[in-house]
Amino acid sequence: MALVENWVSGWRGLGLAASHNGRRRAESSAPRLVSTGTFPRAGRKVGAMPFILNTDEVEERDRAEFVHEALGATMVPIELHWPGRHRSVAAHGVVTDLGDLTICSGRTTALRVERTVALARDSMEPSIFINVQLSGSSMVVQHDREAVLRPGELVMYDSTSPYTLLNDTGMTGDFFRVPHSALAMPHDMIRAACAVKLSPGHPVALLTHDYLRRLTADPALTTAVNADLVGHPSIELIRAVIATHLRADELAAEPMAATLQTRILEYARRHLHDPGLSAERIAAAHHISVRHLYKVLAGGGISLADWIRTRRLEACRKALAADDAMAIGAVARRHGFTDVSSFSRAFRAEYGMSPSEWRKR
């Protein structure tokens, strides 16, 4: 596992580079990190700190072995097939644990990934994987089934049986690992849902896809305080989409109830730009009463009006910094505010300065 000790770790400037003698050295601009000389075995939690995979920091002849060991240690042991010689081997990604949920987001030039019969018999904790396609298309093969995955679609495969992942432009996407014990579904149901597209076009599948993409879109989310608490509702949502695909109504009911708050906030997030967004509209979209909507949010200590206003203001703050040509009123309206004066007062109350002062800074 010597190569894995050159893992590029740290998320906010705490980078490590591989030295010529195979030992870790801190970059001059980063605080020195102490190496334990070991790396977690496959299936074991690696803690809340994200791990960054970057083959640019590894000598060309070592890259294939490096990626093989690193992914085997943090996700699951697999065989990777590359397009050509050493210089064709490249991988860049981040692996993060959020409670029982492990996320691997990135890209490699590997054209085929295999979990062989022998590897499927290893001692790692049995897990399922959900693959979220980012661009192009890929194929998952398992249990004599083939699923072609395109952007906006979800597919599942299981670590306890051999599988093959194929992509003629290189494996790219977001991969989510959930232990069987956390998913809490019978193994025959897991097997039935592997290597098939999970309810394509179904609202629950679309919500799950968008939600999982958001988990990987903002690095700050996975490093925030108590970020691991996101793991449980995320797994419940994954369980719901699998149960929905299998039409297992009894299994779907519990996770659907457990993830109602998550689904409410995700709906509100997607419609922040709409000035007509309201508690009545959100409740209707989820087939619940306004009273029940407020009760669900109150259980999480959330005020809907405050939640919407805060996120609209944050979107405006980013837009003002990114585009100094757009009028402040236009920025406000684009993000759901109907009155510029009210927007300016709310902005000052939130950030201690006016929108124009923030833009000048």
Coordinates of C-alpha atoms in Angstrom, one line a residue:
M1 CA 0.0 0.0 0.0
A2 CA 3.0 2.3 -0.3
L3 CA 1.5 4.2 -3.2
V4 CA -1.6 5.0 -1.3
E5 CA 0.5 6.8 1.2
N6 CA 0.9 9.5 -1.5
W7 CA -2.8 10.1 -1.4
V8 CA -3.4 13.8 -1.9
S9 CA -5.4 14.6 1.2
G10 CA -6.9 17.7 2.7
W11 CA -9.7 19.8 1.3
R12 CA -8.9 23.4 1.9
G13 CA -5.3 23.8 0.8
L14 CA -3.9 20.9 2.8
G15 CA -2.5 19.2 -0.3
L16 CA 0.2 16.5 -0.3
A17 CA 2.4 15.6 -3.2
A18 CA 4.2 12.4 -3.9
S19 CA 8.0 12.6 -3.4
H20 CA 10.5 10.7 -5.5
N21 CA 11.2 8.2 -2.7
G22 CA 7.6 7.3 -2.2
R23 CA 7.3 9.1 1.2
R24 CA 4.8 11.9 1.8
R25 CA 5.9 15.4 1.9
A26 CA 3.8 18.5 2.6
E27 CA 3.8 21.3 0.0
S28 CA 5.6 24.4 1.2
S29 CA 2.4 26.4 1.3
A30 CA 0.5 23.9 3.4
P31 CA 0.7 22.9 7.0
R32 CA 2.5 19.6 7.5
L33 CA 0.2 16.6 7.9
V34 CA 1.3 13.6 9.9
S35 CA 1.2 10.2 8.1
T36 CA 0.2 7.1 10.0
G37 CA 1.9 4.9 7.4
T38 CA -1.3 2.9 6.8
F39 CA -4.6 3.3 5.0
P40 CA -8.1 2.0 5.9
R41 CA -9.1 -1.3 4.3
A42 CA -12.0 -1.4 1.9
G43 CA -15.4 -1.0 3.5
R44 CA -14.0 0.8 6.5
K45 CA -14.9 4.4 7.3
V46 CA -12.1 6.9 6.6
G47 CA -13.6 9.8 8.7
A48 CA -15.2 13.1 7.8
M49 CA -12.2 14.6 6.0
P50 CA -12.5 14.2 2.3
F51 CA -9.8 12.5 0.4
I52 CA -8.7 13.9 -2.9
L53 CA -7.3 11.6 -5.7
N54 CA -5.0 13.4 -8.1
T55 CA -2.7 11.3 -10.4
D56 CA -1.0 14.5 -11.5
E57 CA 1.1 14.1 -8.3
V58 CA 2.1 10.5 -9.1
E59 CA 4.8 9.3 -11.5
E60 CA 3.3 8.0 -14.7
R61 CA 4.6 4.4 -14.2
D62 CA 2.9 4.2 -10.8
R63 CA -0.5 5.8 -11.6
A64 CA -2.4 2.6 -12.5
E65 CA -1.3 0.9 -9.3
F66 CA -2.0 4.0 -7.3
V67 CA -5.6 4.4 -8.5
H68 CA -6.2 0.7 -8.0
E69 CA -5.0 0.7 -4.4
A70 CA -6.7 4.0 -3.5
L71 CA -10.1 3.1 -4.8
G72 CA -9.8 -0.3 -3.3
A73 CA -9.1 1.2 0.0
T74 CA -11.8 3.8 0.1
M75 CA -14.6 2.4 -2.1
V76 CA -14.4 -1.3 -3.1
P77 CA -11.6 -3.4 -4.7
I78 CA -12.0 -3.4 -8.4
E79 CA -10.0 -4.0 -11.6
L80 CA -9.5 -1.0 -13.9
H81 CA -8.7 -1.2 -17.6
W82 CA -7.0 1.8 -19.2
P83 CA -6.8 2.9 -22.8
G84 CA -3.1 2.6 -23.4
R85 CA 0.4 3.2 -21.9
H86 CA 1.2 4.9 -18.5
R87 CA 0.6 8.4 -19.8
S88 CA -3.0 7.5 -20.6
V89 CA -3.8 6.8 -16.9
A90 CA -5.4 9.7 -15.1
A91 CA -7.8 10.0 -12.3
H92 CA -9.2 13.0 -10.3
G93 CA -11.8 12.8 -7.6
V94 CA -12.9 13.2 -4.1
V95 CA -14.1 10.5 -1.6
T96 CA -16.2 11.6 1.3
D97 CA -18.0 9.8 4.1
L98 CA -21.3 11.3 5.4
G99 CA -22.3 8.8 8.1
D100 CA -23.1 5.5 6.4
L101 CA -23.1 7.1 3.0
T102 CA -19.8 7.3 1.0
I103 CA -19.5 9.6 -2.0
C104 CA -17.0 9.3 -4.8
S105 CA -17.2 12.1 -7.3
G106 CA -14.7 12.4 -10.2
R107 CA -13.4 11.1 -13.5
T108 CA -10.8 8.7 -14.8
T109 CA -9.6 7.6 -18.2
A110 CA -10.4 4.0 -17.4
L111 CA -12.7 2.6 -20.1
R112 CA -13.8 -0.5 -18.1
V113 CA -14.2 -1.2 -14.4
E114 CA -14.7 -4.8 -13.2
R115 CA -15.5 -6.4 -9.9
T116 CA -14.6 -9.9 -10.6
V117 CA -16.0 -13.1 -9.1
A118 CA -13.1 -13.5 -6.8
L119 CA -13.3 -9.8 -5.6
A120 CA -17.0 -10.2 -5.0
R121 CA -16.2 -12.8 -2.4
D122 CA -13.9 -10.6 -0.4
S123 CA -14.6 -9.7 3.2
M124 CA -15.6 -6.1 2.7
E125 CA -19.0 -5.0 4.1
P126 CA -21.8 -5.8 1.5
S127 CA -22.8 -2.6 -0.1
I128 CA -24.8 -1.2 -3.0
F129 CA -23.7 1.6 -5.3
I130 CA -25.9 4.2 -7.0
N131 CA -24.3 5.7 -10.1
V132 CA -25.4 9.3 -11.2
Q133 CA -24.3 10.0 -14.8
L134 CA -22.9 13.5 -15.4
S135 CA -22.5 13.5 -19.1
G136 CA -22.5 11.2 -22.1
S137 CA -23.5 7.6 -21.5
S138 CA -22.2 4.5 -19.7
M139 CA -23.2 0.9 -19.2
V140 CA -23.6 -1.2 -16.1
V141 CA -23.7 -5.0 -16.5
Q142 CA -24.7 -7.3 -13.6
H143 CA -26.8 -10.5 -13.2
D144 CA -27.0 -10.9 -17.0
R145 CA -28.6 -7.5 -17.4
E146 CA -27.3 -4.4 -19.1
A147 CA -28.4 -0.8 -18.3
V148 CA -27.3 2.2 -20.5
L149 CA -27.2 5.2 -18.3
R150 CA -27.6 8.8 -19.6
P151 CA -27.6 12.2 -17.7
G152 CA -30.6 12.4 -15.4
E153 CA -30.8 8.7 -14.8
L154 CA -29.9 6.4 -11.9
V155 CA -28.6 2.8 -11.8
M156 CA -27.7 0.5 -9.0
Y157 CA -25.3 -2.4 -8.6
D158 CA -24.2 -4.7 -5.8
S159 CA -20.8 -5.4 -4.4
T160 CA -21.6 -9.0 -3.5
S161 CA -21.9 -10.1 -7.2
P162 CA -19.6 -9.5 -10.2
Y163 CA -20.3 -6.4 -12.2
T164 CA -18.8 -4.4 -15.1
L165 CA -18.9 -0.6 -15.8
L166 CA -18.2 0.6 -19.3
N167 CA -17.7 4.0 -20.8
D168 CA -15.8 4.5 -24.0
T169 CA -14.7 8.1 -23.0
G170 CA -13.6 7.2 -19.5
M171 CA -15.5 6.6 -16.2
T172 CA -17.0 9.8 -15.0
G173 CA -19.8 10.5 -12.6
D174 CA -20.9 10.5 -8.9
F175 CA -21.0 7.2 -7.1
F176 CA -22.7 6.6 -3.8
R177 CA -22.0 3.6 -1.6
V178 CA -24.6 2.4 1.0
P179 CA -24.0 -0.7 3.2
H180 CA -26.7 -3.3 3.0
S181 CA -27.2 -2.9 6.7
A182 CA -28.0 0.8 6.4
L183 CA -30.2 0.3 3.3
A184 CA -32.3 -2.4 5.2
M185 CA -33.8 -4.1 2.2
P186 CA -34.0 -7.8 1.5
H187 CA -31.2 -9.1 -0.7
D188 CA -33.6 -10.5 -3.3
M189 CA -35.0 -7.1 -3.8
I190 CA -31.6 -5.5 -4.1
R191 CA -30.7 -8.1 -6.7
A192 CA -33.9 -7.4 -8.7
A193 CA -33.1 -3.7 -8.8
C194 CA -29.5 -4.0 -10.1
A195 CA -28.4 -3.1 -13.6
V196 CA -31.7 -1.5 -14.5
K197 CA -32.6 2.2 -14.7
L198 CA -34.4 3.1 -11.5
S199 CA -37.9 4.5 -12.4
P200 CA -36.8 6.8 -15.3
G201 CA -39.0 9.9 -15.4
H202 CA -40.7 9.2 -12.1
P203 CA -40.8 12.2 -9.8
V204 CA -39.1 10.3 -6.9
A205 CA -36.2 9.3 -9.3
L206 CA -35.9 12.9 -10.6
L207 CA -35.8 14.3 -7.1
T208 CA -33.3 11.7 -6.0
H209 CA -31.0 12.4 -8.9
D210 CA -31.2 16.2 -8.3
Y211 CA -30.6 15.8 -4.6
L212 CA -27.6 13.5 -5.0
R213 CA -26.1 15.9 -7.6
R214 CA -26.4 18.7 -5.1
L215 CA -24.5 16.7 -2.5
T216 CA -21.4 16.7 -4.7
A217 CA -21.8 20.1 -6.3
D218 CA -20.7 22.1 -3.2
P219 CA -17.6 21.0 -1.4
A220 CA -18.5 23.1 1.6
L221 CA -21.5 21.0 2.2
T222 CA -19.5 17.8 2.9
T223 CA -17.1 19.6 5.2
A224 CA -19.6 21.5 7.2
V225 CA -20.2 20.9 10.9
N226 CA -22.5 17.9 11.4
A227 CA -22.4 17.1 7.7
D228 CA -22.6 13.4 8.6
L229 CA -26.2 13.9 9.6
V230 CA -27.0 14.2 5.9
G231 CA -26.2 10.6 5.4
H232 CA -29.3 9.1 6.9
P233 CA -32.0 11.0 5.0
S234 CA -29.9 10.6 1.8
I235 CA -30.0 6.8 2.3
E236 CA -33.7 6.9 3.0
L237 CA -34.3 8.8 -0.3
I238 CA -32.2 6.1 -2.1
R239 CA -34.3 3.4 -0.4
A240 CA -37.4 5.2 -1.5
V241 CA -36.4 5.3 -5.2
I242 CA -35.5 1.6 -5.2
A243 CA -38.7 0.7 -3.5
T244 CA -40.7 2.9 -5.9
H245 CA -39.0 1.1 -8.8
L246 CA -39.9 -2.3 -7.4
R247 CA -43.4 -1.0 -6.6
A248 CA -42.9 -2.1 -3.0
D249 CA -45.4 0.3 -1.5
E250 CA -44.9 -0.7 2.1
L251 CA -41.2 -0.3 1.9
A252 CA -41.5 3.0 0.1
A253 CA -44.0 4.5 2.6
E254 CA -41.6 4.8 5.6
P255 CA -38.6 6.4 3.7
M256 CA -41.0 8.7 1.9
A257 CA -42.3 10.0 5.2
A258 CA -38.8 10.2 6.7
T259 CA -37.5 12.2 3.8
L260 CA -40.5 14.6 3.5
Q261 CA -38.5 17.5 5.0
T262 CA -35.7 16.9 2.6
R263 CA -38.0 16.7 -0.4
I264 CA -39.8 19.9 0.7
L265 CA -36.6 21.9 1.0
E266 CA -35.3 20.5 -2.3
Y267 CA -38.5 21.6 -4.0
A268 CA -38.2 25.0 -2.5
R269 CA -34.5 25.2 -3.6
R270 CA -35.4 24.4 -7.2
H271 CA -38.0 27.2 -7.3
L272 CA -36.2 29.9 -5.4
H273 CA -36.2 32.1 -8.5
D274 CA -40.0 32.0 -8.7
P275 CA -41.6 34.9 -6.8
G276 CA -44.8 32.9 -6.6
L277 CA -43.2 30.3 -4.3
S278 CA -45.3 29.9 -1.2
A279 CA -46.2 27.5 1.6
E280 CA -49.5 26.8 -0.2
R281 CA -47.8 25.9 -3.4
I282 CA -45.1 23.7 -1.7
A283 CA -47.8 21.9 0.3
A284 CA -49.9 21.2 -2.8
A285 CA -46.9 19.8 -4.6
H286 CA -46.4 17.3 -1.8
H287 CA -50.1 16.5 -1.3
I288 CA -50.1 17.7 2.3
S289 CA -51.8 20.5 4.2
V290 CA -50.0 23.8 4.9
R291 CA -50.3 23.0 8.6
H292 CA -48.6 19.7 8.1
L293 CA -45.9 21.4 6.1
Y294 CA -45.1 23.8 8.9
K295 CA -45.1 21.0 11.4
V296 CA -42.6 18.9 9.4
L297 CA -40.3 21.9 9.0
A298 CA -40.7 22.9 12.7
G299 CA -39.4 19.4 13.6
G300 CA -36.1 20.4 12.1
G301 CA -36.1 23.9 13.6
I302 CA -36.7 25.5 10.2
S303 CA -38.8 28.6 9.4
L304 CA -39.8 28.4 5.8
A305 CA -39.9 32.1 5.2
D306 CA -36.4 32.6 6.8
W307 CA -35.0 29.6 4.9
I308 CA -36.2 30.9 1.5
R309 CA -35.1 34.5 2.2
T310 CA -31.6 33.4 3.3
R311 CA -31.0 31.3 0.2
R312 CA -32.3 34.0 -2.1
L313 CA -30.0 36.5 -0.6
E314 CA -27.1 34.2 -0.9
A315 CA -27.8 33.7 -4.6
C316 CA -28.0 37.4 -5.1
R317 CA -24.8 38.0 -3.2
K318 CA -23.0 35.5 -5.4
A319 CA -24.5 37.0 -8.6
L320 CA -23.6 40.6 -7.6
A321 CA -20.0 39.5 -7.1
A322 CA -19.9 37.6 -10.4
D323 CA -21.5 40.1 -12.7
D324 CA -21.0 43.8 -12.1
A325 CA -22.9 44.8 -15.3
M326 CA -26.4 43.6 -14.3
A327 CA -28.5 46.1 -12.5
I328 CA -29.1 45.3 -8.8
G329 CA -32.9 45.3 -9.3
A330 CA -32.5 42.8 -12.1
V331 CA -30.4 40.5 -9.9
A332 CA -33.0 40.7 -7.2
R333 CA -35.9 39.9 -9.5
R334 CA -34.0 37.0 -11.1
H335 CA -33.7 35.4 -7.7
G336 CA -37.3 35.8 -6.6
F337 CA -37.5 39.2 -5.0
T338 CA -40.3 41.4 -6.3
D339 CA -39.5 44.7 -4.5
V340 CA -36.0 46.2 -4.7
S341 CA -36.4 48.2 -1.6
S342 CA -37.3 45.2 0.5
F343 CA -34.5 43.3 -1.0
S344 CA -32.0 46.0 -0.2
R345 CA -33.2 46.2 3.5
A346 CA -33.0 42.4 3.8
F347 CA -29.5 42.3 2.2
R348 CA -28.2 44.9 4.6
A349 CA -29.7 43.1 7.6
E350 CA -28.1 39.9 6.5
Y351 CA -24.7 41.1 5.5
G352 CA -24.2 44.4 7.2
M353 CA -23.9 46.4 4.0
S354 CA -26.0 47.4 1.0
P355 CA -26.0 45.4 -2.3
S356 CA -24.0 48.2 -4.0
E357 CA -21.4 48.3 -1.2
W358 CA -21.0 44.5 -1.4
R359 CA -20.5 44.8 -5.2
K360 CA -17.8 47.4 -4.8
R361 CA -15.9 45.2 -2.4

